[in-house]
Short mmCIF file of C-alpha atoms and ligand atoms in Angstrom, two decimals:
data_model
loop_
_atom_site.label_atom_id
_atom_site.label_comp_id
_atom_site.label_asym_id
_atom_site.label_seq_id
_atom_site.Cartn_x
_atom_site.Cartn_y
_atom_site.Cartn_z
CA MET A 1006 76.50 -25.73 8.84
CA GLN A 1007 77.72 -23.83 5.72
CA VAL A 1008 78.65 -25.98 2.84
CA VAL A 1009 80.69 -25.63 -0.37
CA GLU A 1010 79.10 -27.08 -3.49
CA ALA A 1011 81.55 -28.77 -5.83
CA ASN A 1012 80.81 -30.92 -8.85
CA GLY A 1013 77.74 -32.35 -7.09
CA ALA A 1014 79.09 -32.61 -3.60
CA ARG A 1015 77.99 -30.57 -0.69
CA ILE A 1016 81.03 -30.34 1.61
CA PRO A 1017 80.64 -28.80 4.99
CA LEU A 1018 82.93 -25.83 5.31
CA LEU A 1019 84.27 -26.91 8.74
CA GLY A 1020 85.51 -30.40 9.39
CA LEU A 1021 87.55 -32.06 12.05
CA GLY A 1022 91.12 -33.34 11.16
CA THR A 1023 92.09 -36.55 12.94
CA TRP A 1024 95.68 -37.21 11.96
CA ASP A 1025 97.63 -38.45 15.02
CA LEU A 1026 94.39 -38.86 17.12
CA ARG A 1027 94.35 -42.43 18.43
CA GLY A 1028 92.25 -44.85 20.56
CA ARG A 1029 89.93 -43.33 23.15
CA THR A 1030 91.02 -39.85 22.44
CA CYS A 1031 90.12 -40.11 18.89
CA ALA A 1032 86.66 -41.59 19.50
CA ARG A 1033 85.88 -39.11 22.26
CA ILE A 1034 87.05 -36.00 20.19
CA VAL A 1035 85.00 -37.23 17.17
CA GLU A 1036 81.91 -37.84 19.30
CA GLN A 1037 82.16 -34.44 20.93
CA ALA A 1038 82.94 -32.61 17.74
CA ILE A 1039 79.76 -34.03 16.09
CA ARG A 1040 77.72 -33.17 19.24
CA LEU A 1041 79.04 -29.56 19.05
CA GLY A 1042 77.96 -29.27 15.39
CA TYR A 1043 80.95 -30.34 13.32
CA ARG A 1044 79.31 -32.25 10.29
CA HIS A 1045 82.64 -33.26 8.44
CA ILE A 1046 85.23 -35.68 9.68
CA ASP A 1047 88.56 -36.25 7.92
CA THR A 1048 90.45 -39.55 8.37
CA ALA A 1049 92.64 -41.79 6.18
CA GLU A 1050 93.74 -45.37 5.90
CA MET A 1051 97.22 -44.16 6.94
CA TYR A 1052 96.05 -42.60 10.17
CA ASP A 1053 95.21 -46.00 11.60
CA ASN A 1054 92.12 -44.60 13.46
CA GLU A 1055 89.06 -45.28 11.08
CA ARG A 1056 87.74 -47.70 13.64
CA GLU A 1057 87.73 -45.09 16.37
CA VAL A 1058 86.34 -42.48 13.96
CA GLY A 1059 83.40 -44.80 13.35
CA GLU A 1060 82.96 -45.30 17.03
CA GLY A 1061 82.82 -41.60 17.75
CA LEU A 1062 80.37 -41.08 14.91
CA ARG A 1063 78.00 -43.72 16.31
CA ALA A 1064 78.33 -42.61 19.92
CA SER A 1065 77.47 -38.97 18.88
CA GLY A 1066 73.83 -40.10 18.15
CA VAL A 1067 73.69 -37.88 15.16
CA PRO A 1068 72.14 -39.73 12.13
CA ARG A 1069 74.81 -41.05 9.65
CA ASN A 1070 73.53 -39.06 6.75
CA GLU A 1071 74.12 -35.79 8.62
CA VAL A 1072 77.76 -36.28 8.86
CA PHE A 1073 80.24 -36.03 5.85
CA VAL A 1074 82.90 -38.66 6.29
CA VAL A 1075 86.16 -38.50 4.33
CA THR A 1076 88.88 -41.06 4.12
CA LYS A 1077 91.94 -41.50 1.85
CA VAL A 1078 93.78 -44.39 0.14
CA TRP A 1079 97.48 -44.56 0.76
CA PRO A 1080 99.64 -44.53 -2.51
CA SER A 1081 101.02 -48.01 -1.91
CA HIS A 1082 97.49 -49.20 -2.68
CA PHE A 1083 97.01 -47.39 -5.96
CA ALA A 1084 97.21 -50.49 -8.11
CA PRO A 1085 93.54 -51.10 -9.33
CA ARG A 1086 92.83 -54.31 -7.32
CA GLU A 1087 94.54 -52.98 -4.18
CA LEU A 1088 92.60 -49.73 -4.32
CA MET A 1089 89.21 -51.60 -4.36
CA ARG A 1090 90.41 -53.80 -1.35
CA ALA A 1091 91.65 -50.74 0.52
CA ALA A 1092 88.33 -48.89 0.03
CA LYS A 1093 86.38 -51.89 1.19
CA GLU A 1094 88.64 -52.23 4.33
CA SER A 1095 88.20 -48.56 5.14
CA THR A 1096 84.42 -48.92 5.11
CA LEU A 1097 84.66 -52.08 7.14
CA LYS A 1098 86.87 -50.32 9.83
CA LEU A 1099 84.53 -47.33 9.90
CA ARG A 1100 81.51 -49.79 9.94
CA LEU A 1101 79.88 -47.80 7.15
CA SER A 1102 78.29 -48.90 3.95
CA GLU A 1103 79.88 -46.05 2.12
CA VAL A 1104 81.98 -42.99 2.76
CA ASP A 1105 80.94 -39.51 1.58
CA LEU A 1106 84.28 -38.84 -0.07
CA LEU A 1107 87.17 -41.05 -0.96
CA LEU A 1108 90.53 -39.35 -1.89
CA LEU A 1109 93.92 -40.48 -3.37
CA HIS A 1110 96.18 -39.47 -0.49
CA TRP A 1111 99.29 -38.46 -2.45
CA PRO A 1112 100.26 -38.84 -6.11
CA ASN A 1113 102.11 -41.98 -6.86
CA PRO A 1114 104.20 -41.62 -10.04
CA ARG A 1115 104.98 -45.39 -10.08
CA ILE A 1116 101.43 -46.32 -10.99
CA PRO A 1117 99.69 -44.88 -13.98
CA LEU A 1118 97.25 -42.33 -12.95
CA ALA A 1119 94.75 -43.53 -15.61
CA ASP A 1120 94.63 -46.98 -13.93
CA THR A 1121 94.25 -45.62 -10.50
CA LEU A 1122 91.41 -43.24 -11.49
CA ASP A 1123 89.68 -45.86 -13.37
CA ALA A 1124 89.80 -47.99 -10.07
CA LEU A 1125 88.66 -45.06 -7.98
CA CYS A 1126 85.73 -44.50 -10.30
CA LYS A 1127 84.79 -48.23 -9.96
CA VAL A 1128 84.86 -47.79 -6.17
CA LYS A 1129 82.31 -44.96 -6.58
CA GLU A 1130 80.24 -47.05 -9.00
CA ALA A 1131 80.33 -49.99 -6.56
CA GLY A 1132 78.72 -47.65 -3.86
CA LEU A 1133 81.61 -47.46 -1.52
CA ALA A 1134 82.06 -43.75 -1.92
CA ARG A 1135 79.46 -41.10 -2.75
CA HIS A 1136 82.14 -38.86 -4.18
CA ILE A 1137 85.77 -39.09 -5.15
CA GLY A 1138 88.78 -36.63 -5.19
CA VAL A 1139 92.47 -36.11 -4.75
CA SER A 1140 94.98 -34.78 -2.31
CA ASN A 1141 98.40 -33.12 -2.65
CA PHE A 1142 97.84 -32.90 -6.46
CA THR A 1143 99.80 -30.20 -8.37
CA VAL A 1144 98.29 -28.13 -11.15
CA ALA A 1145 99.69 -30.52 -13.73
CA LEU A 1146 98.23 -33.47 -11.93
CA ILE A 1147 94.76 -31.87 -11.53
CA GLU A 1148 94.69 -31.23 -15.34
CA GLU A 1149 95.65 -34.75 -16.08
CA ALA A 1150 93.29 -36.27 -13.41
CA THR A 1151 90.28 -34.32 -14.50
CA ARG A 1152 90.97 -35.27 -18.22
CA LEU A 1153 91.21 -39.01 -17.28
CA SER A 1154 88.54 -39.36 -14.73
CA SER A 1155 85.12 -40.60 -15.90
CA GLU A 1156 83.56 -39.39 -12.65
CA PRO A 1157 83.70 -35.74 -11.37
CA LEU A 1158 86.54 -35.12 -8.83
CA VAL A 1159 85.12 -32.90 -6.16
CA CYS A 1160 88.24 -31.58 -4.38
CA ASP A 1161 91.95 -31.28 -3.97
CA GLN A 1162 92.96 -31.53 -0.26
CA ILE A 1163 96.10 -29.43 0.08
CA GLU A 1164 98.26 -27.63 2.76
CA LEU A 1165 96.74 -24.23 3.11
CA HIS A 1166 97.13 -21.47 5.77
CA PRO A 1167 98.03 -17.79 5.67
CA PHE A 1168 101.74 -18.59 5.53
CA ILE A 1169 101.64 -20.42 2.12
CA ASP A 1170 100.68 -19.27 -1.28
CA GLN A 1171 98.63 -21.97 -3.12
CA SER A 1172 96.97 -19.62 -5.69
CA LYS A 1173 98.12 -21.73 -8.67
CA VAL A 1174 96.50 -24.90 -7.35
CA ARG A 1175 93.54 -23.01 -6.22
CA GLY A 1176 93.09 -21.57 -9.72
CA ALA A 1177 93.21 -25.03 -11.22
CA CYS A 1178 90.57 -26.27 -8.64
CA ALA A 1179 88.26 -23.37 -9.57
CA ALA A 1180 88.67 -23.93 -13.23
CA HIS A 1181 87.46 -27.53 -12.87
CA GLY A 1182 84.71 -26.76 -10.28
CA MET A 1183 86.61 -28.62 -7.54
CA ALA A 1184 86.53 -27.45 -3.87
CA VAL A 1185 89.81 -26.67 -2.10
CA VAL A 1186 90.08 -28.40 1.36
CA ALA A 1187 92.78 -26.89 3.56
CA TYR A 1188 94.89 -29.17 5.77
CA CYS A 1189 97.05 -27.73 8.37
CA PRO A 1190 94.69 -24.68 8.40
CA ILE A 1191 96.19 -23.34 11.55
CA ALA A 1192 99.69 -24.26 10.39
CA ARG A 1193 99.99 -27.06 12.96
CA GLY A 1194 99.28 -24.69 15.78
CA ASN A 1195 101.75 -22.16 14.54
CA ALA A 1196 98.97 -19.57 13.74
CA LYS A 1197 98.76 -18.77 17.39
CA ASN A 1198 102.40 -17.35 17.33
CA SER A 1199 101.56 -14.89 14.63
CA GLY A 1200 101.46 -11.25 15.98
CA VAL A 1201 99.65 -10.20 12.93
CA LEU A 1202 96.79 -12.71 13.30
CA ALA A 1203 96.52 -12.04 17.06
CA ARG A 1204 96.29 -8.24 16.40
CA ILE A 1205 93.62 -8.63 13.78
CA GLY A 1206 91.77 -11.00 16.00
CA GLU A 1207 91.62 -8.61 19.01
CA PRO A 1208 88.90 -6.16 17.99
CA HIS A 1209 86.69 -9.19 16.93
CA GLY A 1210 87.28 -10.88 20.20
CA LYS A 1211 88.93 -13.87 18.29
CA SER A 1212 92.26 -15.75 18.73
CA ALA A 1213 94.90 -15.95 16.07
CA ALA A 1214 93.80 -19.49 15.25
CA GLN A 1215 90.28 -18.47 14.62
CA VAL A 1216 91.42 -15.66 12.33
CA SER A 1217 93.50 -18.22 10.37
CA LEU A 1218 90.42 -20.45 9.98
CA ARG A 1219 88.07 -17.42 9.16
CA PHE A 1220 90.50 -16.19 6.58
CA LEU A 1221 90.09 -19.43 4.64
CA VAL A 1222 86.35 -20.09 5.15
CA GLN A 1223 85.65 -16.43 4.06
CA GLN A 1224 87.14 -17.55 0.68
CA GLN A 1225 84.93 -20.69 0.57
CA ILE A 1226 87.87 -22.84 1.38
CA VAL A 1227 87.00 -25.88 3.49
CA VAL A 1228 89.01 -26.20 6.80
CA ILE A 1229 89.76 -29.40 8.81
CA PRO A 1230 91.56 -28.27 11.95
CA ARG A 1231 92.62 -31.01 14.35
CA THR A 1232 92.75 -30.83 18.15
CA SER A 1233 92.94 -33.31 20.94
CA LYS A 1234 91.45 -30.77 23.35
CA LEU A 1235 87.76 -30.40 23.94
CA GLU A 1236 87.89 -26.72 24.60
CA ARG A 1237 89.65 -26.04 21.31
CA LEU A 1238 86.85 -27.88 19.47
CA THR A 1239 84.48 -25.01 20.46
CA GLU A 1240 87.19 -22.30 19.68
CA ASN A 1241 87.79 -23.72 16.12
CA ALA A 1242 84.20 -23.93 15.31
CA ALA A 1243 83.40 -20.31 16.37
CA ILE A 1244 84.42 -18.84 13.12
CA PHE A 1245 81.07 -18.05 11.54
CA ASP A 1246 79.94 -15.12 13.71
CA PHE A 1247 82.40 -12.48 12.53
CA GLU A 1248 83.79 -11.03 9.25
CA LEU A 1249 87.18 -9.90 8.27
CA SER A 1250 87.40 -6.64 6.40
CA ARG A 1251 88.92 -6.35 2.93
CA ASP A 1252 91.97 -4.64 4.40
CA GLU A 1253 92.25 -7.36 7.03
CA MET A 1254 92.08 -10.07 4.41
CA ALA A 1255 94.68 -8.37 2.36
CA GLU A 1256 96.98 -8.06 5.42
CA ILE A 1257 96.70 -11.76 6.12
CA GLY A 1258 97.09 -12.60 2.50
CA ALA A 1259 100.49 -10.84 2.53
CA LEU A 1260 101.78 -13.26 5.24
CA ALA A 1261 102.54 -16.00 2.73
CA HIS A 1262 106.22 -16.68 2.09
CA GLY A 1263 108.42 -19.09 0.17
CA ALA A 1264 109.42 -21.07 3.29
CA GLY A 1265 105.79 -21.35 4.67
CA ARG A 1266 105.21 -25.11 3.67
CA ILE A 1267 105.11 -27.43 6.61
CA VAL A 1268 104.50 -30.78 4.91
CA ASP A 1269 107.33 -31.03 2.46
CA TYR A 1270 108.60 -34.41 1.25
CA ALA A 1271 111.25 -32.57 -0.71
CA LEU A 1272 112.75 -31.67 2.50
CA SER A 1273 112.53 -35.11 4.15
CA GLY A 1274 113.71 -37.24 1.15
CA PRO A 1275 111.66 -39.56 -0.98
CA PRO A 1276 108.32 -40.85 0.37
CA GLN A 1277 108.52 -44.24 2.05
CA TRP A 1278 105.92 -45.97 -0.22
CA TYR A 1279 108.11 -46.41 -3.31
N1 NAP B 1261 96.00 -34.89 2.90
C1 NAP B 1261 97.10 -34.88 3.59
O1 NAP B 1261 98.25 -35.13 3.07
C2 NAP B 1261 97.12 -34.25 4.94
C3 NAP B 1261 98.29 -33.89 5.64
C4 NAP B 1261 98.27 -33.30 6.81
C5 NAP B 1261 97.09 -33.18 7.60
N2 NAP B 1261 95.87 -33.56 6.84
C6 NAP B 1261 94.56 -33.52 7.60
O2 NAP B 1261 94.37 -32.14 8.00
C7 NAP B 1261 94.09 -32.11 9.35
C8 NAP B 1261 94.65 -30.92 9.98
O3 NAP B 1261 95.96 -30.78 9.71
P1 NAP B 1261 97.08 -30.90 10.97
O4 NAP B 1261 96.44 -31.71 11.94
O5 NAP B 1261 98.38 -31.25 10.33
O6 NAP B 1261 97.27 -29.37 11.47
P2 NAP B 1261 96.39 -28.17 12.03
O7 NAP B 1261 94.92 -28.68 12.18
O8 NAP B 1261 96.77 -27.04 11.41
O9 NAP B 1261 97.03 -28.11 13.57
C9 NAP B 1261 96.88 -29.01 14.54
C10 NAP B 1261 97.72 -28.58 15.77
O10 NAP B 1261 97.21 -27.30 16.22
C11 NAP B 1261 96.91 -27.33 17.54
N3 NAP B 1261 95.71 -26.57 17.78
C12 NAP B 1261 94.39 -26.92 17.38
N4 NAP B 1261 93.53 -25.99 17.65
C13 NAP B 1261 94.27 -24.86 18.22
C14 NAP B 1261 93.95 -23.64 18.67
N5 NAP B 1261 92.68 -23.25 18.70
N6 NAP B 1261 94.89 -22.78 19.06
C15 NAP B 1261 96.23 -23.26 19.12
N7 NAP B 1261 96.61 -24.50 18.70
C16 NAP B 1261 95.62 -25.34 18.24
C17 NAP B 1261 96.74 -28.79 17.89
O11 NAP B 1261 97.20 -29.09 19.16
P3 NAP B 1261 96.19 -29.70 20.34
O12 NAP B 1261 95.84 -31.06 19.95
O13 NAP B 1261 97.00 -29.52 21.55
O14 NAP B 1261 94.96 -28.78 20.36
C18 NAP B 1261 97.61 -29.59 16.96
O15 NAP B 1261 98.98 -29.62 17.43
C19 NAP B 1261 94.85 -33.48 9.86
O16 NAP B 1261 94.48 -33.80 11.14
C20 NAP B 1261 94.38 -34.37 8.83
O17 NAP B 1261 93.09 -34.83 8.98
C21 NAP B 1261 95.86 -34.15 5.69
#
């Protein structure tokens, strides 16, 4: 499995997203994904499936240290004591002594970032997380966080697919040696409706979803596509045996547009955790 190196972390380029996967389906998909060669699993306190992710990991039979396990703390638990408690609870649910990467799930302007980062670093020092990072952080927040954190931040996990331009955040990550992890890397399934992606995939014998994922990994962006279907696990992993040309990359790069964002709290009102 190819990896991205970022501030001391080696993050497998392909991971499995697990948002919305629950119960037996979640455990079975995680188990199968790891058996098929996925070496990175993305979960979160908020997904309410850490127990099942841990079950799937153990059922796969693959040694624990070969799989990169990521979880996230929800912003309502960013006060220092709460953060330590939430991190402990996540490891208990996963039945792991430590996770490979612990992220702040969304910024929380109600709690000083300095306090939250201090607590996040303490979680790492306590051995509950090998690496720490952030998610949904803007350029300004990346600048602030990297200045405040006493431990290296290894990534910003953000919405990224061919229909959204995240060049500014990507630039800030690059400047600080942080990896970019793309969530919604197939635009919640919408990649398959793109005529351009389908046409570009045809001569390569690849689907529009595979082209969307390849476009990202070819730029060293980590992808964490989710599926509840076993056959799509194989499809989404078959992205390392072809290469998009410079022209194809440019054509896909031009698909980004102003209304491309899918996860937008500005559209749905203030987040519920305040
Ligand atoms: N940090 C954050 O705030 C944040 C936010 C959102 C997501 N995430 C993480 O990122 C992961 C991925 O994002 P996402 O789940 O929102 O979206 P996504 O991975 O872009 O898309 C998932 C959707 O695409 C469908 N799909 C999967 N493979 C396909 C294929 N080969 N062809 C066509 N359709 C396909 C899936 O349906 P089927 O199940 O029917 O295959 C599902 O409906 C999440 O699961 C989660 O772990 C993080």
